[in-house]
PDB file of C-alpha atoms in Angstrom:
ATOM      1  CA  UNK A   2      10.044  10.729  10.354  1.00 44.00           C
ATOM      2  CA  UNK A   3      10.563   8.760   7.125  1.00 51.00           C
ATOM      3  CA  UNK A   4       8.786   5.634   6.043  1.00 57.00           C
ATOM      4  CA  UNK A   5      12.065   3.827   6.633  1.00 57.00           C
ATOM      5  CA  UNK A   6      11.835   4.682  10.345  1.00 65.00           C
ATOM      6  CA  UNK A   7       8.143   3.891  10.734  1.00 82.00           C
ATOM      7  CA  UNK A   8       7.917   0.507   8.936  1.00 85.00           C
ATOM      8  CA  UNK A   9       9.074  -2.515  10.914  1.00 90.00           C
ATOM      9  CA  UNK A  10      10.846  -5.074   8.763  1.00 89.00           C
ATOM     10  CA  UNK A  11      10.743  -8.758   9.680  1.00 92.00           C
ATOM     11  CA  UNK A  12      12.757 -11.425   7.967  1.00 93.00           C
ATOM     12  CA  UNK A  13      12.218 -15.173   7.848  1.00 93.00           C
ATOM     13  CA  UNK A  14      14.709 -17.592   6.367  1.00 91.00           C
ATOM     14  CA  UNK A  15      18.096 -16.707   4.948  1.00 91.00           C
ATOM     15  CA  UNK A  16      17.574 -13.033   4.186  1.00 92.00           C
ATOM     16  CA  UNK A  17      20.782 -10.993   4.131  1.00 91.00           C
ATOM     17  CA  UNK A  18      21.175  -7.344   5.199  1.00 93.00           C
ATOM     18  CA  UNK A  19      21.799  -6.183   1.640  1.00 93.00           C
ATOM     19  CA  UNK A  20      18.440  -7.537   0.502  1.00 91.00           C
ATOM     20  CA  UNK A  21      16.650  -5.984   3.472  1.00 91.00           C
ATOM     21  CA  UNK A  22      18.326  -2.642   2.822  1.00 91.00           C
ATOM     22  CA  UNK A  23      17.272  -2.690  -0.820  1.00 92.00           C
ATOM     23  CA  UNK A  24      13.697  -3.592   0.093  1.00 91.00           C
ATOM     24  CA  UNK A  25      13.544  -0.766   2.664  1.00 89.00           C
ATOM     25  CA  UNK A  26      14.874   1.752   0.132  1.00 89.00           C
ATOM     26  CA  UNK A  27      12.310   0.714  -2.474  1.00 90.00           C
ATOM     27  CA  UNK A  28       9.346   0.995  -0.097  1.00 85.00           C
ATOM     28  CA  UNK A  29      10.647   4.359   1.057  1.00 85.00           C
ATOM     29  CA  UNK A  30      11.056   5.457  -2.566  1.00 85.00           C
ATOM     30  CA  UNK A  31       7.417   4.559  -3.363  1.00 83.00           C
ATOM     31  CA  UNK A  32       6.170   7.006  -0.771  1.00 80.00           C
ATOM     32  CA  UNK A  33       8.705   9.738  -1.568  1.00 80.00           C
ATOM     33  CA  UNK A  34       7.673   9.643  -5.207  1.00 71.00           C
ATOM     34  CA  UNK A  35       3.999  10.065  -4.328  1.00 63.00           C
ATOM     35  CA  UNK A  36       4.666  12.889  -1.879  1.00 69.00           C
ATOM     36  CA  UNK A  37       2.634  11.091   0.788  1.00 71.00           C
ATOM     37  CA  UNK A  38       3.031  11.308   4.493  1.00 70.00           C
ATOM     38  CA  UNK A  39       5.222   8.476   5.878  1.00 71.00           C
ATOM     39  CA  UNK A  40       3.526   5.124   6.280  1.00 81.00           C
ATOM     40  CA  UNK A  41       3.529   3.031   9.419  1.00 89.00           C
ATOM     41  CA  UNK A  42       3.262  -0.735   9.530  1.00 93.00           C
ATOM     42  CA  UNK A  43       5.031  -3.980   8.986  1.00 93.00           C
ATOM     43  CA  UNK A  44       6.926  -5.507   6.068  1.00 92.00           C
ATOM     44  CA  UNK A  45       7.581  -9.212   6.283  1.00 94.00           C
ATOM     45  CA  UNK A  46      10.161 -10.724   3.928  1.00 95.00           C
ATOM     46  CA  UNK A  47      10.441 -14.502   3.577  1.00 94.00           C
ATOM     47  CA  UNK A  48      12.993 -16.593   1.721  1.00 93.00           C
ATOM     48  CA  UNK A  49      11.933 -20.210   1.314  1.00 91.00           C
ATOM     49  CA  UNK A  50      14.509 -22.819   2.363  1.00 85.00           C
ATOM     50  CA  UNK A  51      13.397 -25.403  -0.201  1.00 81.00           C
ATOM     51  CA  UNK A  52      15.526 -25.441  -3.346  1.00 77.00           C
ATOM     52  CA  UNK A  53      12.707 -26.508  -5.678  1.00 82.00           C
ATOM     53  CA  UNK A  54      10.578 -23.430  -5.097  1.00 82.00           C
ATOM     54  CA  UNK A  55      10.209 -21.397  -8.263  1.00 87.00           C
ATOM     55  CA  UNK A  56       9.804 -18.047  -6.496  1.00 91.00           C
ATOM     56  CA  UNK A  57      11.491 -18.391  -3.113  1.00 93.00           C
ATOM     57  CA  UNK A  58      11.280 -14.678  -2.175  1.00 94.00           C
ATOM     58  CA  UNK A  59       7.999 -13.285  -0.900  1.00 94.00           C
ATOM     59  CA  UNK A  60       6.954 -10.167   0.958  1.00 94.00           C
ATOM     60  CA  UNK A  61       3.822  -8.949   2.633  1.00 94.00           C
ATOM     61  CA  UNK A  62       3.361  -5.313   3.648  1.00 92.00           C
ATOM     62  CA  UNK A  63       0.572  -4.009   5.850  1.00 94.00           C
ATOM     63  CA  UNK A  64       0.846  -0.246   5.976  1.00 91.00           C
ATOM     64  CA  UNK A  65      -1.242   2.582   7.427  1.00 90.00           C
ATOM     65  CA  UNK A  66      -1.183   5.595   5.089  1.00 82.00           C
ATOM     66  CA  UNK A  67      -3.172   8.543   6.404  1.00 79.00           C
ATOM     67  CA  UNK A  68      -6.612   6.968   7.037  1.00 81.00           C
ATOM     68  CA  UNK A  69      -6.164   4.043   4.617  1.00 83.00           C
ATOM     69  CA  UNK A  70      -4.769   0.577   5.218  1.00 89.00           C
ATOM     70  CA  UNK A  71      -2.674  -0.738   2.305  1.00 89.00           C
ATOM     71  CA  UNK A  72      -1.938  -4.432   2.084  1.00 93.00           C
ATOM     72  CA  UNK A  73       0.473  -5.694  -0.568  1.00 94.00           C
ATOM     73  CA  UNK A  74       1.824  -9.171  -1.350  1.00 95.00           C
ATOM     74  CA  UNK A  75       4.521 -10.101  -3.877  1.00 95.00           C
ATOM     75  CA  UNK A  76       6.554 -13.190  -4.817  1.00 95.00           C
ATOM     76  CA  UNK A  77       9.634 -13.276  -7.034  1.00 95.00           C
ATOM     77  CA  UNK A  78      12.720 -15.328  -7.873  1.00 93.00           C
ATOM     78  CA  UNK A  79      15.276 -12.864  -6.498  1.00 92.00           C
ATOM     79  CA  UNK A  80      15.406 -10.232  -3.763  1.00 93.00           C
ATOM     80  CA  UNK A  81      15.916  -7.399  -6.261  1.00 94.00           C
ATOM     81  CA  UNK A  82      12.975  -8.441  -8.398  1.00 95.00           C
ATOM     82  CA  UNK A  83      10.882  -8.702  -5.232  1.00 95.00           C
ATOM     83  CA  UNK A  84      11.866  -5.187  -4.146  1.00 94.00           C
ATOM     84  CA  UNK A  85      11.036  -3.730  -7.562  1.00 94.00           C
ATOM     85  CA  UNK A  86       7.666  -5.477  -7.674  1.00 95.00           C
ATOM     86  CA  UNK A  87       6.906  -4.411  -4.109  1.00 93.00           C
ATOM     87  CA  UNK A  88       7.661  -0.788  -4.881  1.00 91.00           C
ATOM     88  CA  UNK A  89       5.285  -0.788  -7.864  1.00 92.00           C
ATOM     89  CA  UNK A  90       2.479  -2.488  -5.926  1.00 93.00           C
ATOM     90  CA  UNK A  91       2.829  -0.308  -2.825  1.00 90.00           C
ATOM     91  CA  UNK A  92       2.755   2.833  -4.957  1.00 88.00           C
ATOM     92  CA  UNK A  93      -0.300   1.664  -6.942  1.00 89.00           C
ATOM     93  CA  UNK A  94      -2.269   0.512  -3.886  1.00 89.00           C
ATOM     94  CA  UNK A  95      -1.480   3.677  -1.906  1.00 85.00           C
ATOM     95  CA  UNK A  96      -2.589   5.851  -4.848  1.00 83.00           C
ATOM     96  CA  UNK A  97      -5.814   3.803  -5.198  1.00 86.00           C
ATOM     97  CA  UNK A  98      -6.621   4.042  -1.515  1.00 80.00           C
ATOM     98  CA  UNK A  99      -6.013   7.772  -1.288  1.00 76.00           C
ATOM     99  CA  UNK A 100      -7.900   8.418  -4.527  1.00 74.00           C
ATOM    100  CA  UNK A 101     -10.926   6.469  -3.223  1.00 70.00           C
ATOM    101  CA  UNK A 102     -10.912   8.417   0.037  1.00 56.00           C
ATOM    102  CA  UNK A 103     -10.571  11.740  -1.803  1.00 58.00           C
ATOM    103  CA  UNK A 104     -13.352  10.854  -4.317  1.00 55.00           C
ATOM    104  CA  UNK A 105     -15.661   9.763  -1.503  1.00 51.00           C
ATOM    105  CA  UNK A 106     -15.221  13.076   0.290  1.00 55.00           C
ATOM    106  CA  UNK A 107     -15.866  15.089  -2.862  1.00 56.00           C
ATOM    107  CA  UNK A 108     -18.869  13.092  -4.140  1.00 54.00           C
ATOM    108  CA  UNK A 109     -20.991  13.207  -1.031  1.00 62.00           C
ATOM    109  CA  UNK A 110     -23.651  15.904  -1.393  1.00 68.00           C
ATOM    110  CA  UNK A 111     -25.397  17.181   1.703  1.00 71.00           C
ATOM    111  CA  UNK A 112     -28.905  15.866   2.284  1.00 71.00           C
ATOM    112  CA  UNK A 113     -31.849  18.144   1.381  1.00 76.00           C
ATOM    113  CA  UNK A 114     -32.517  19.111   5.025  1.00 81.00           C
ATOM    114  CA  UNK A 115     -28.969  20.540   5.145  1.00 75.00           C
ATOM    115  CA  UNK A 116     -29.347  22.637   1.999  1.00 77.00           C
ATOM    116  CA  UNK A 117     -28.467  19.975  -0.555  1.00 75.00           C
ATOM    117  CA  UNK A 118     -30.426  19.428  -3.763  1.00 74.00           C
ATOM    118  CA  UNK A 119     -33.798  17.742  -3.590  1.00 74.00           C
ATOM    119  CA  UNK A 120     -33.974  14.273  -5.095  1.00 63.00           C
ATOM    120  CA  UNK A 121     -35.274  13.827  -8.667  1.00 61.00           C
ATOM    121  CA  UNK A 122     -38.428  12.018  -7.438  1.00 56.00           C
ATOM    122  CA  UNK A 123     -39.354  14.764  -4.959  1.00 52.00           C
ATOM    123  CA  UNK A 124     -42.073  17.200  -5.877  1.00 52.00           C
ATOM    124  CA  UNK A 125     -41.380  20.377  -3.937  1.00 55.00           C
ATOM    125  CA  UNK A 126     -44.347  22.306  -5.413  1.00 57.00           C
ATOM    126  CA  UNK A 127     -47.301  20.206  -4.078  1.00 53.00           C
ATOM    127  CA  UNK A 128     -46.900  21.148  -0.421  1.00 53.00           C
ATOM    128  CA  UNK A 129     -47.357  17.574   0.823  1.00 51.00           C
TER     129      UNK A 129
END
């Protein structure tokens, strides 16, 4: 299963199929480049109807990647700029989340009663 199959895409406003396809391909590319398992979640793309809005395109992605939840928001002037920004942010946030989880697993030492090192303030020679 690819990320493309597991991420539901919702559109609000006048969002054409070409723009949705490009956004899907960029999100999929972010995960392929990292070599991560496919993500599951929702990508919501909104195009504002008001003409005076400076950045009418916005997207919010809420994705489950392994044990981490990645939430990304981006706003841009065009659909292609939005897709490019979204790809960069999804990749960065997924890397951060997985790095945090990996670092937390590696940094946890077992407590002394499970064979871990005694704390620096413990005196193991006094017998008390």
